[in-house]
XYZ file of C-alpha atoms in Angstrom:
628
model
C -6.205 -33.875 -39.132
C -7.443 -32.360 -35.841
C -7.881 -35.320 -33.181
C -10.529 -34.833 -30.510
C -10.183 -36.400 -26.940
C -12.816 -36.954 -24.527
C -11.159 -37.107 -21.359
C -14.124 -37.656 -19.382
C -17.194 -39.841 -20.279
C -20.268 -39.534 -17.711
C -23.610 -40.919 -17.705
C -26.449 -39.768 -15.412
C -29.585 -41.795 -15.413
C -32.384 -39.281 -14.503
C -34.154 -40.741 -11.651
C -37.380 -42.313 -12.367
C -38.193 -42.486 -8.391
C -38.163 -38.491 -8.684
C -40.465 -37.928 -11.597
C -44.155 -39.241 -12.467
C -42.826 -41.400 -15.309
C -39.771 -42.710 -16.337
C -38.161 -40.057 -18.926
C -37.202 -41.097 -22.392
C -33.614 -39.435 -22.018
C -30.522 -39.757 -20.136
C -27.761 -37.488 -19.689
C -23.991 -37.326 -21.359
C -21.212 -35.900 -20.371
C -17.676 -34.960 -22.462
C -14.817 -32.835 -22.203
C -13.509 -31.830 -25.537
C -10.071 -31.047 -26.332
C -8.021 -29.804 -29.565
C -5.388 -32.414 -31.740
C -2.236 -30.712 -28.678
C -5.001 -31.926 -25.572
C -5.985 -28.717 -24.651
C -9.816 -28.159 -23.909
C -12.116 -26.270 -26.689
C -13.812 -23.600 -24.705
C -17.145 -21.776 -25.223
C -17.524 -23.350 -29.024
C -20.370 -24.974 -30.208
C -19.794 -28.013 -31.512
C -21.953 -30.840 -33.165
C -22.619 -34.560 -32.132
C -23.718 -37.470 -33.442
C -25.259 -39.932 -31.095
C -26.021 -43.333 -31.871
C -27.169 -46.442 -29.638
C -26.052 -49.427 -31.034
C -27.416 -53.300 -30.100
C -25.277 -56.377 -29.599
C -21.820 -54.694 -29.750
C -19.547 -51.910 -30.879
C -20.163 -52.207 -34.732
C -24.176 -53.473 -33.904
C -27.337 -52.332 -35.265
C -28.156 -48.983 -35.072
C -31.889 -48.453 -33.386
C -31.508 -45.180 -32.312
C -29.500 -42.051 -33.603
C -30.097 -38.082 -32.890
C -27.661 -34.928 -33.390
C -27.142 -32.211 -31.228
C -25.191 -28.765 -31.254
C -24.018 -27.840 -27.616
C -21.702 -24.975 -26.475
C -18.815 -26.184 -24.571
C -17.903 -24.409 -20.910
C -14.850 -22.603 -20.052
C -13.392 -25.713 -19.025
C -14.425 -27.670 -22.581
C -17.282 -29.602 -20.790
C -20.565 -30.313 -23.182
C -23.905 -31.938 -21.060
C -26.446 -32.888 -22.782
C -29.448 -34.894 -22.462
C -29.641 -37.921 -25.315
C -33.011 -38.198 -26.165
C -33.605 -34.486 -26.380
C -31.648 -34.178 -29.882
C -32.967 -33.840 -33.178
C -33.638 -37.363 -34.489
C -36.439 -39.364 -36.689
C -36.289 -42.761 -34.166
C -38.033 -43.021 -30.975
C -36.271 -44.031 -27.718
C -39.203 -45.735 -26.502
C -39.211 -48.474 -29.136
C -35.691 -49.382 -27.527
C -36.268 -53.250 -26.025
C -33.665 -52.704 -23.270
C -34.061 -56.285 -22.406
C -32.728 -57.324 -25.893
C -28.902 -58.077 -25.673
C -26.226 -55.262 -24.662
C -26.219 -52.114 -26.136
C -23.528 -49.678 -26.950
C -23.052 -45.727 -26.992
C -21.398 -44.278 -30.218
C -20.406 -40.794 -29.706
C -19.525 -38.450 -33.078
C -18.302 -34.844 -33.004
C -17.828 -32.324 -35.896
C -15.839 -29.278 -34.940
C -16.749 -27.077 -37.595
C -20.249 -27.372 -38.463
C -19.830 -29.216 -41.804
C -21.211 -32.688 -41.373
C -17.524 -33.844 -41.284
C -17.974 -36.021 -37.899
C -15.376 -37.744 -36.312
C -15.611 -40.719 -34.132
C -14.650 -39.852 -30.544
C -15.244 -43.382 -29.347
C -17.681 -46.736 -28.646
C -18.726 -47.899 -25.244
C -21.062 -50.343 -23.599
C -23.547 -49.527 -21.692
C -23.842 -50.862 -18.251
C -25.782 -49.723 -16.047
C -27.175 -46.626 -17.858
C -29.909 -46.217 -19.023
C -31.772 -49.516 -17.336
C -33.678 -47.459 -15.033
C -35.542 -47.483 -18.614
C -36.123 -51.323 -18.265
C -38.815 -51.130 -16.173
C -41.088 -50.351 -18.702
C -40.339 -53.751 -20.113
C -39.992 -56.082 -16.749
C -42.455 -57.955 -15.124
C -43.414 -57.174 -11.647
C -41.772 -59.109 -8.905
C -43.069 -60.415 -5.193
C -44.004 -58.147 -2.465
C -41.735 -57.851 0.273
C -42.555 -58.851 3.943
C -45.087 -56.313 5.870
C -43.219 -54.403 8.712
C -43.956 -54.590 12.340
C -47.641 -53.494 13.158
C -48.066 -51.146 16.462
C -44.679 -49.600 16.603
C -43.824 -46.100 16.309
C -40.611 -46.806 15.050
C -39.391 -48.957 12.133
C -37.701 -49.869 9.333
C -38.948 -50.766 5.837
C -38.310 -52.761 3.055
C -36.268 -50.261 1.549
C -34.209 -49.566 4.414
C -35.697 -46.317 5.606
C -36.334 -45.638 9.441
C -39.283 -43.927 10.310
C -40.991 -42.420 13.398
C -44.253 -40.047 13.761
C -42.904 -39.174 17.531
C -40.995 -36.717 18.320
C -37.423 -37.430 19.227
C -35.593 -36.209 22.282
C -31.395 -36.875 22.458
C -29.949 -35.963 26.062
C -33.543 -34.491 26.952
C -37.054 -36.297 28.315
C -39.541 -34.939 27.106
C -38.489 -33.392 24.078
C -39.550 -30.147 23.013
C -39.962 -30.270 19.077
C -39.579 -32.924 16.829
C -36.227 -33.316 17.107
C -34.332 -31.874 20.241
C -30.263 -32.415 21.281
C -29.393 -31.088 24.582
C -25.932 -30.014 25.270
C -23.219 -31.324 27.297
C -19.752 -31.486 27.962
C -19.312 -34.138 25.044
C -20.039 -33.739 20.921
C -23.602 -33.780 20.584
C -24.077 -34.216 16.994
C -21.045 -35.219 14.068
C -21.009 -36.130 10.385
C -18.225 -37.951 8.880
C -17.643 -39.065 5.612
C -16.555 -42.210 4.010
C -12.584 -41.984 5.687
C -14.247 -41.562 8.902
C -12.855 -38.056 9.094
C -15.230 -35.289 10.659
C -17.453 -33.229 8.226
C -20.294 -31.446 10.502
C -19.665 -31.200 14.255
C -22.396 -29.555 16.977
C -20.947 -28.646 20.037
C -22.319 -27.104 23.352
C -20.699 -23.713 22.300
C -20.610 -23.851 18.587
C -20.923 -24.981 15.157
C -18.168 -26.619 12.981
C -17.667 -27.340 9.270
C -14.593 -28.889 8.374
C -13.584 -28.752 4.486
C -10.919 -30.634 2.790
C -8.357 -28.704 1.309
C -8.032 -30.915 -2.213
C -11.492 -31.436 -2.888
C -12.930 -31.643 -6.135
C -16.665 -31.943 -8.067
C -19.851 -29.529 -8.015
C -20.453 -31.283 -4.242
C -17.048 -29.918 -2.753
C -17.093 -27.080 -0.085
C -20.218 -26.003 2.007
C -23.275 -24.378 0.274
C -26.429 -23.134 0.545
C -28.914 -23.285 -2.030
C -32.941 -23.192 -2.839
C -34.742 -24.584 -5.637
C -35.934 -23.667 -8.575
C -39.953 -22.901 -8.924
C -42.047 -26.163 -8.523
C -39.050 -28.379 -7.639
C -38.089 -28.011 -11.414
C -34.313 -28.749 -12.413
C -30.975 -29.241 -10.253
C -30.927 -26.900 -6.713
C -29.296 -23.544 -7.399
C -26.426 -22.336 -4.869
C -27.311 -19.339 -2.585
C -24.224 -19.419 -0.291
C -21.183 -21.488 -1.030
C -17.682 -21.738 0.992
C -14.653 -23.579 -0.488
C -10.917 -23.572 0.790
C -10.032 -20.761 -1.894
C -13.148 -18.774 -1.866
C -16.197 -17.755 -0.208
C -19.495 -17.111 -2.808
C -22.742 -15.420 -2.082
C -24.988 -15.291 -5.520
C -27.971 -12.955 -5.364
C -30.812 -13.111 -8.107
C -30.740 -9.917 -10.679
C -33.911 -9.053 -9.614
C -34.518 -9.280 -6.095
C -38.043 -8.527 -4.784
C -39.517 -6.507 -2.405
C -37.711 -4.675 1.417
C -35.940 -8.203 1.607
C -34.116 -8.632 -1.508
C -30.389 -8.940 -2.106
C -28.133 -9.310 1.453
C -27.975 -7.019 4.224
C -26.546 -7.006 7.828
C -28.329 -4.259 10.215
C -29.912 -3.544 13.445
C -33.151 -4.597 15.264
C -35.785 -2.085 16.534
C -36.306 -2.829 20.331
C -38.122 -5.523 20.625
C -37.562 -6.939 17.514
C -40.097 -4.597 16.177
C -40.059 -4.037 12.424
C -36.746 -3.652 10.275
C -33.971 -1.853 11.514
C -31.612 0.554 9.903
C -29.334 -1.016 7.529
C -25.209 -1.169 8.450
C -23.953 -2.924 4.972
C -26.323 -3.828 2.140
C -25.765 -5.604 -1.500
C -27.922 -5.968 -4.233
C -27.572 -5.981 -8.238
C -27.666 -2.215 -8.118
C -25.505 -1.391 -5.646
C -23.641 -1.922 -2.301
C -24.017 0.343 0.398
C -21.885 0.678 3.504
C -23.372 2.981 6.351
C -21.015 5.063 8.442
C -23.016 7.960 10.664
C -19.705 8.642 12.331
C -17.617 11.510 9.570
C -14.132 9.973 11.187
C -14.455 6.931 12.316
C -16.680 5.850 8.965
C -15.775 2.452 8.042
C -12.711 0.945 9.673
C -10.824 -2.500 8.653
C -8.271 -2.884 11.329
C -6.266 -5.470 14.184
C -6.996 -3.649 17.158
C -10.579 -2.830 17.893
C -9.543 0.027 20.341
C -7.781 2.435 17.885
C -8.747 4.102 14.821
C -5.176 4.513 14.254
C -3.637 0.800 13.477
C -6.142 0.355 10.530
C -5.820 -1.669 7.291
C -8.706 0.539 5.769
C -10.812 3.135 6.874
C -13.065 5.043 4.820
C -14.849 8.315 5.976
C -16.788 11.009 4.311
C -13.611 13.119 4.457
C -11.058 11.019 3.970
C -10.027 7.988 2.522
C -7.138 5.855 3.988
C -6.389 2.107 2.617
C -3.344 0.456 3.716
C -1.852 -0.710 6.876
C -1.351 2.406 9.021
C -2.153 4.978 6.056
C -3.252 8.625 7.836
C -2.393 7.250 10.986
C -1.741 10.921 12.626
C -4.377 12.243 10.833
C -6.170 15.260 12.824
C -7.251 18.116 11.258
C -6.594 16.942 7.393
C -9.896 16.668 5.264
C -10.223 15.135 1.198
C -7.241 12.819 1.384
C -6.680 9.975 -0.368
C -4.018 7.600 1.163
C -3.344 4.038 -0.257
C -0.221 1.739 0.658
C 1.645 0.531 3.873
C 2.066 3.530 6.064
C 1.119 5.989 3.714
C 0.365 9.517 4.475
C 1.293 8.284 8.333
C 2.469 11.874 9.304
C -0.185 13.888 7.807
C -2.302 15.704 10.481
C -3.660 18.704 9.035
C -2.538 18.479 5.141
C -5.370 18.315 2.966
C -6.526 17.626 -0.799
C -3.561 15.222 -0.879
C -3.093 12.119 -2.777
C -0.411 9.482 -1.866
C -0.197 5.868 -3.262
C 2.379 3.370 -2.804
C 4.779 2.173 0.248
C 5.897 5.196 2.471
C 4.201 7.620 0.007
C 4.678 11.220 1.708
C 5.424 9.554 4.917
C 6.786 12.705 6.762
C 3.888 14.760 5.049
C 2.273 17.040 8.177
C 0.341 20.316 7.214
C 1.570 20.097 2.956
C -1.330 20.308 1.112
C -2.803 19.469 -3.258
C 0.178 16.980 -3.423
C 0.270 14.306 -5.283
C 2.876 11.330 -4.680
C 2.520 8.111 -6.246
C 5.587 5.447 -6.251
C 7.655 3.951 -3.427
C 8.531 6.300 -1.205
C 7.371 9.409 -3.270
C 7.314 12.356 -1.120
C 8.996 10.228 1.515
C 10.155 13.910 3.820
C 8.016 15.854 2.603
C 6.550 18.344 5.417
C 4.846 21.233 4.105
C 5.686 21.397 0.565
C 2.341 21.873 -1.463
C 0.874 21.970 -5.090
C 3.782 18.894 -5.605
C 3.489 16.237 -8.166
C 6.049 13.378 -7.350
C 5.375 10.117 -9.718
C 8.216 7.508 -9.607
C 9.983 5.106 -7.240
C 11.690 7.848 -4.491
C 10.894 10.768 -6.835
C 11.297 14.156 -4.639
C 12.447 11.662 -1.369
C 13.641 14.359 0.239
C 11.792 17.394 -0.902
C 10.761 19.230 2.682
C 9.358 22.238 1.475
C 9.622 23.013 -1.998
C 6.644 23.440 -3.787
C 5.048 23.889 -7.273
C 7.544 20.745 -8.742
C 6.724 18.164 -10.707
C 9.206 15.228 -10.824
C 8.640 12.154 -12.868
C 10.212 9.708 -13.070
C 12.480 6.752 -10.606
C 14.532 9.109 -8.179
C 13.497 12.245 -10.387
C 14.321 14.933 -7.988
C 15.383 12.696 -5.481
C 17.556 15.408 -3.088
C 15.325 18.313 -3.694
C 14.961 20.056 -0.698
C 13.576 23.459 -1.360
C 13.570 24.354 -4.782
C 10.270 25.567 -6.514
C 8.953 25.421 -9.575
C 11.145 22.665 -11.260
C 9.696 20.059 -14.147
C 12.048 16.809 -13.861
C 10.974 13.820 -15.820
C 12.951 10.838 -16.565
C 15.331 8.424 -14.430
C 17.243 10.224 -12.195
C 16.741 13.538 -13.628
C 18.322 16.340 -11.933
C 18.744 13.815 -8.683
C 21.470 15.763 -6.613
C 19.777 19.425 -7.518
C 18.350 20.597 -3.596
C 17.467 24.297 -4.150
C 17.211 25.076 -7.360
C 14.234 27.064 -8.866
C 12.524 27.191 -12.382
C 14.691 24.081 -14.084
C 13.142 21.695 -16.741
C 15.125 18.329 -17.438
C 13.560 16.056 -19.468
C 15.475 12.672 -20.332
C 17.426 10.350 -17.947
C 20.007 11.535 -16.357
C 19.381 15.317 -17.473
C 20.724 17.568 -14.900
C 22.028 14.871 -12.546
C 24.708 17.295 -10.425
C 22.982 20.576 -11.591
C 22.208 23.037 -8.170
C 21.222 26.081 -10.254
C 18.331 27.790 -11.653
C 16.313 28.754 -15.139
C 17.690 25.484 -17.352
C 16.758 23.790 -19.654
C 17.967 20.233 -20.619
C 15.971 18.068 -23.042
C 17.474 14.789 -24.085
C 18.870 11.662 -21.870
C 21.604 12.789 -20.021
C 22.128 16.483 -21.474
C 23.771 18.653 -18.631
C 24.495 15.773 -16.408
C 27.424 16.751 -14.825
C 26.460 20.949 -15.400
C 26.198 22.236 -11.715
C 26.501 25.908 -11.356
C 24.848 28.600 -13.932
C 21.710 29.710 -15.613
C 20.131 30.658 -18.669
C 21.184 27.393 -20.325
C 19.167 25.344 -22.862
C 20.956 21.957 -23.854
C 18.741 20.003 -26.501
C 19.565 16.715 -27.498
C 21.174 13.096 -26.229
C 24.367 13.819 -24.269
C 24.361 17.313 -24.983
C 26.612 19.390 -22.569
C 27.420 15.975 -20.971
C 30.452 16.736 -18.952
C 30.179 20.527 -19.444
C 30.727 22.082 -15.979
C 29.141 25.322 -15.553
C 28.182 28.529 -17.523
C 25.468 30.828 -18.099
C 23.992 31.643 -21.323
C 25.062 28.779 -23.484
C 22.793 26.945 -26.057
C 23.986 23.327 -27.320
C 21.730 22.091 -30.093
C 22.316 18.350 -31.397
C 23.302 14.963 -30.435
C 26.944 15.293 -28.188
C 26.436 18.727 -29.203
C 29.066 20.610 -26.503
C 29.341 17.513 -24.665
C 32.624 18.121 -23.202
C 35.560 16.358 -21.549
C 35.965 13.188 -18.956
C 34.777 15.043 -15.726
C 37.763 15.428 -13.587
C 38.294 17.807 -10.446
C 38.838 20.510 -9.831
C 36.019 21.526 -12.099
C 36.819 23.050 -15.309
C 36.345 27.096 -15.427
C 32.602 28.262 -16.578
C 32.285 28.604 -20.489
C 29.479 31.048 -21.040
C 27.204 32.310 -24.374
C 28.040 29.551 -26.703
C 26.072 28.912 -29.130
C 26.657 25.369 -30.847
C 23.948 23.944 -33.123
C 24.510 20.509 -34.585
C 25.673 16.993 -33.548
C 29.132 16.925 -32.014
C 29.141 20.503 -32.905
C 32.026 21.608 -29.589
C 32.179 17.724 -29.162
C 35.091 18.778 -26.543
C 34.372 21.804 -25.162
C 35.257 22.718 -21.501
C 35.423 26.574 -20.636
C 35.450 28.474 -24.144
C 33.059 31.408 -24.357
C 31.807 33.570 -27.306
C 31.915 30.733 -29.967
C 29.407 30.256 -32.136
C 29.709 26.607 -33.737
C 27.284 25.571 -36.647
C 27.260 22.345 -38.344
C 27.971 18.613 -37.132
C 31.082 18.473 -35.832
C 32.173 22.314 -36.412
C 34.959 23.124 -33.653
C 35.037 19.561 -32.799
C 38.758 19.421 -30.790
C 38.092 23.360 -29.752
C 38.262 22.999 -25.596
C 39.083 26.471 -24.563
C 38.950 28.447 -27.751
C 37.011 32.036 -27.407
C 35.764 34.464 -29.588
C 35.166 32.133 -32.549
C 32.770 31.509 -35.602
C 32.539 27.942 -37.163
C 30.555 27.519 -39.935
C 29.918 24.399 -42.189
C 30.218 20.561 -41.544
C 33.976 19.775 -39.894
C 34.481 23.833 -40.213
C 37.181 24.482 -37.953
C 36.949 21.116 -36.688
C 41.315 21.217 -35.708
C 41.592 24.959 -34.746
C 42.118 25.063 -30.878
C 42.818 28.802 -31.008
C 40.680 32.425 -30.177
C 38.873 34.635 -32.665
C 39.170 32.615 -35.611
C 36.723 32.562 -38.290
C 35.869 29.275 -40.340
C 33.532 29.093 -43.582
C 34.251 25.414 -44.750
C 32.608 21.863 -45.084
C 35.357 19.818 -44.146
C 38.172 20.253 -41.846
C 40.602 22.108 -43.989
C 42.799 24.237 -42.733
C 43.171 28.220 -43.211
C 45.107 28.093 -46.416
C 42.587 25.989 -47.653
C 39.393 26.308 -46.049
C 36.779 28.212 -48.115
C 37.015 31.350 -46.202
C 39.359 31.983 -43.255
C 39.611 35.074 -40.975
C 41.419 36.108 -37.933
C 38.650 38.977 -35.939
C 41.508 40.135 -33.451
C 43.907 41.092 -36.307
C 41.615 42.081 -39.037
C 42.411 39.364 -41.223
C 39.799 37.754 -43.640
C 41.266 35.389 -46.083
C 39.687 33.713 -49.188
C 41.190 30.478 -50.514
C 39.298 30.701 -53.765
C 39.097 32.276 -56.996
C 37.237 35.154 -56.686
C 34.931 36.744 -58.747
C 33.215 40.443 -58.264
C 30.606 41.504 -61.006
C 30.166 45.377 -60.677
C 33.406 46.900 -58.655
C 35.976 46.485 -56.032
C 36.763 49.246 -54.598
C 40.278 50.465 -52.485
C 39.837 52.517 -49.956
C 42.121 55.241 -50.959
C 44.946 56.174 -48.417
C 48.202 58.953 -48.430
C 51.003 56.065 -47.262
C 51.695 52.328 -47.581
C 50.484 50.090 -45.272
C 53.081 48.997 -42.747
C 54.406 45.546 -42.527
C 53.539 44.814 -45.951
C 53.082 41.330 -47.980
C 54.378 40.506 -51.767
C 51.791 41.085 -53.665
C 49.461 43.592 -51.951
C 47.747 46.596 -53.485
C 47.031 49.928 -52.339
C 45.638 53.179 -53.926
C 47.487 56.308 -52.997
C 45.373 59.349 -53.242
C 47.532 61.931 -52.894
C 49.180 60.950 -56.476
C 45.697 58.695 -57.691
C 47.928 55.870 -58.510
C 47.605 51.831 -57.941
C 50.843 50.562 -55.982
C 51.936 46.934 -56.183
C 54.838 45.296 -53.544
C 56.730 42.725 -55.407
C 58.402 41.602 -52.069
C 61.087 44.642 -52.087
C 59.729 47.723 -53.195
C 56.051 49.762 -54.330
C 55.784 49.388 -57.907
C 52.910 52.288 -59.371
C 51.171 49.340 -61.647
C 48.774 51.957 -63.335
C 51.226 54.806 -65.390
């Protein structure tokens, strides 16, 4: 069952003295919280009320129910008296006995109330008694004649005006300064709240206070002297508040700070000006503009400075800047360099720091850009991502240290975690994946997959697709590795190994071990598998070839059998095709006819000898004719 806590209980009494009549109502306050303690927030909820006379379970002569809307911190105020009810507060004989408040709640609407709790009523509402007392002595009569007294109700009152440190004075009320405090507020600790000095004014606000009366504010009231003051202006330790009415009226309406006409003739022009529409900050100068800075005397050691041409936010961002127009700098010392680059767009700490004339960049990240000097049409997103590009242009690295050493190169897409990090000149590359292209210094590559080609450096015309693919394969041109670990070579050791160029591998592990074969062609996962140096070959089928370490060997198989039993095996150096099956031909087979034996022969080869149109068979010793 859900248990509801009202942590705070408050009573406010309006104020008779304020009003024309004594009002049949007083206020209530509660904070409601859920069955774990924790405030319900903007719900409605409903409560019963009930006012109960000569103890907790007393007679009930008055009960009403209302349906209030907690706030965002699970307060409900309300006004009992003001709810729906069929009893009338005014036929409440306060002077009769003690009477108790009984305060209901139902959290979900369905008449299901729970009792929150009982308590006595004190001194709220008695204000409400005077409608039933009886009217007591006067008090003594003050002192006739004087211009300055004190009542029965311990007010002090003067018609004069009052002078403090001056004779006569000249208002109502005048303090005239000297050396000492001439006018101080303290509150109840004795400690200083409001202090007037000869030079200035001070407010002095405790850093731990609490309540709506905390802080220092500013406030007006609402039409007629209707309802609670409203707060204009309002300083607390942790913020400073200015609220403006949504619909301000006439020249004078929301805040503005400007200049006078000479003598104080007529409105000035406005410098900075808020109002529900819009806020307006008015900079005639196109460089200086608007300027948040430490030192007064230079537009250079800034925090923010905002021109027509150029916006610069951060603590010495576009520092240097000269010549540069339609940048956008933001972070500590960002953009400091740049003095005639333009259409550039750093953000973050150091962002194209070194950047001078290097224009249509765009660095975002710690230290994006960092040496960059006249490198242009750059896109450098990441922590460090193209550091130390100087002045290669047209790249786009993405990525933490994407393209960290890039000095020159042009034209390269590198996106992922340190992809293609130690490459400085290269041209036209696109790694994609972490790691892809770590140590790789050529050009026109292609790596796609987390680190595919990371330790490739020297060669072109590659395309490596997939996770690990042509890992620790050093160098090459032409070679395409297809597959997960497809052609991912040996442990990188040095020297490096010898280029392998115009493989072709297409599946996963497909060359698993590859270091400087060329001319293979390796289809199916794992095909060639333990092949390292192996030229010249064709592997087809899962595990085809997956033992053979030799050249020109040919494979048709979908394990890794051997040649005497793979499916089909052939040998492209010696002519040799071998089939390790039972073979069947529908139409013909057909000898080509020759005038000899062929030399070195086998047992059991066949040849058809034209010159006598006869089928020869060698049983291991001699020709046998097999067809008179």
């Amino acid at each position: 069952m859900k248990r509801m806590i009202s942590a705070i209980f408050t009573l406010l009494v309006l104020n008779a003295g304020l009003w024309g009549q004594v009002p049949q109502a007083f206020k209530y306050q509660a904070i409601i919280r859920d069955e774990t303690g924790v405030p319900i927030k903007n719900q409605q909820i409903s409560l019963c009320i009930s006012i109960l006379q000569g103890g907790p379970s007393g007679l009930t002569v008055y009960k009403e129910f209302q349906n209030p809307l907690t706030n965002e911190f699970g307060l409900v105020t309300i006004e009992i008296g003001r709810g729906e009810t069929n009893d009338n507060m005014e036929d409440i004989d306060w002077s009769e006995g003690n009477y108790f408040l009984r305060i209901e709640a139902d959290m979900e609407g369905q008449g299901n109330y729970k009792l929150i709790g009982v308590f006595e009523l004190l001194a709220v509402p008695y204000a409400m008694f005077a409608l039933h007392g009886n009217e007591g002595p006067q008090g003594p009569p003050g002192e006739p004649g004087t211009s300055l007294w004190k009542d029965g109700e311990g007010k002090v009152t003067t018609m004069a005006s009052v002078g403090v440190g001056i004779d006569p004075p000249t208002g109502k009320m005048t303090v005239a300064g000297e050396d000492t405090l001439l006018f101080e507020v303290k509150n109840k600790n004795g400690e200083t709240v409001f202090a007037v000095f000869d030079e200035g004014v001070r407010i002095y606000l405790p850093e731990g206070m609490k309540g709506g009366r905390g802080g220092f504010a500013i406030g007006g009231r609402t039409p007629a002297g209707k309802g609670e003051p409203i707060d204009i202006f309002r300083v607390t330790p942790d913020s400073i508040r200015m609220y403006i009415n949504d619909s301000g009226k006439g020249g004078r309406g929301g805040f503005a700070i400007g200049g006078r006409t000479p003598q104080n003739k007529g409105i000035g022009e406005e410098y900075f000006s808020i109002d529900p529409q819009k806020t307006k900050i008015i900079a005639k100068d196109p460089v200086a503009g608007f300027t948040l800075g430490n030192n007064p005397q230079s537009l250079s050691e800034n925090f923010l400075r905002l021109s027509p041409e150029n916006y610069f936010i951060g603590h010495l961002a576009g520092s240097s800047n000269k010549n540069g127009k339609y940048n956008s700098f933001i972070g500590y010392r960002s953009g400091f360099s740049n003095s005639d680059g333009s259409k550039n767009y750093f953000i973050g700490f150091h962002s194209g720091y070194n950047n001078t004339i290097g224009s249509s960049n765009i660095f975002m990240g710690d230290s994006a850009g960092f040496k960059n000097i006249s490198g242009e049409r750059n896109t450098f997103i990441g922590t460090m991502a193209g550091l130390n590009n100087t002045t290669g242009i047209e790249n786009v690295f993405l990525g933490p240290y994407a393209g960290y050493s890039n000095k020159s190169g042009k034209c390269n897409i590198l996106i992922g975690t340190n992809a293609g990090l130690l490459s400085t000149v290269a041209n036209y590359n696109t790694f994609i994946g972490v790691g892809s292209g770590y140590h790789t210094t050529s050009s026109f590559n292609a790596f796609y997959g987390t680190n595919s080609g990371f330790a490739f450096t020297t060669g072109s015309s590659n395309a490596f697709l997939g996770c690990n693919a042509g890992y620790w394969f050093d160098g090459g041109t032409g070679n395409t590795f297809v597959g997960s670990d497809c052609g991912r070579g040996g442990p990188d050791n040095d020297p490096p190994d010898p280029p392998g160029n115009y493989n072709t591998f297409l599946g996963s592990f497909a060359g698993y071990n590859i270091e400087s074969g060329s001319n293979n062609v390796l289809i199916g996962s794992r095909a060639g598998y333990s092949m390292k140096t192996g030229s010249g070959n064709v592997f087809i089928g899962y595990n085809a070839g997956s033992n053979e370490t030799g050249n020109n060997k040919l494979y048709i198989h979908n394990t890794s059998a051997d040649q005497d039993n793979s499916l089909v095996y052939g040998e492209f150096d010696n002519k040799i095709i071998k089939l390790n099956g039972k073979t069947t031909i529908r139409d013909v087979l057909q000898l080509v006819p020759r005038t000899s034996p062929p030399d070195n022969p086998q047992e059991g080869e066949i040849y058809y000898n034209s010159t006598d149109k006869t089928l020869y068979l060698f049983n291991g010793i001699n020709w046998i004719p097999i067809n008179k």
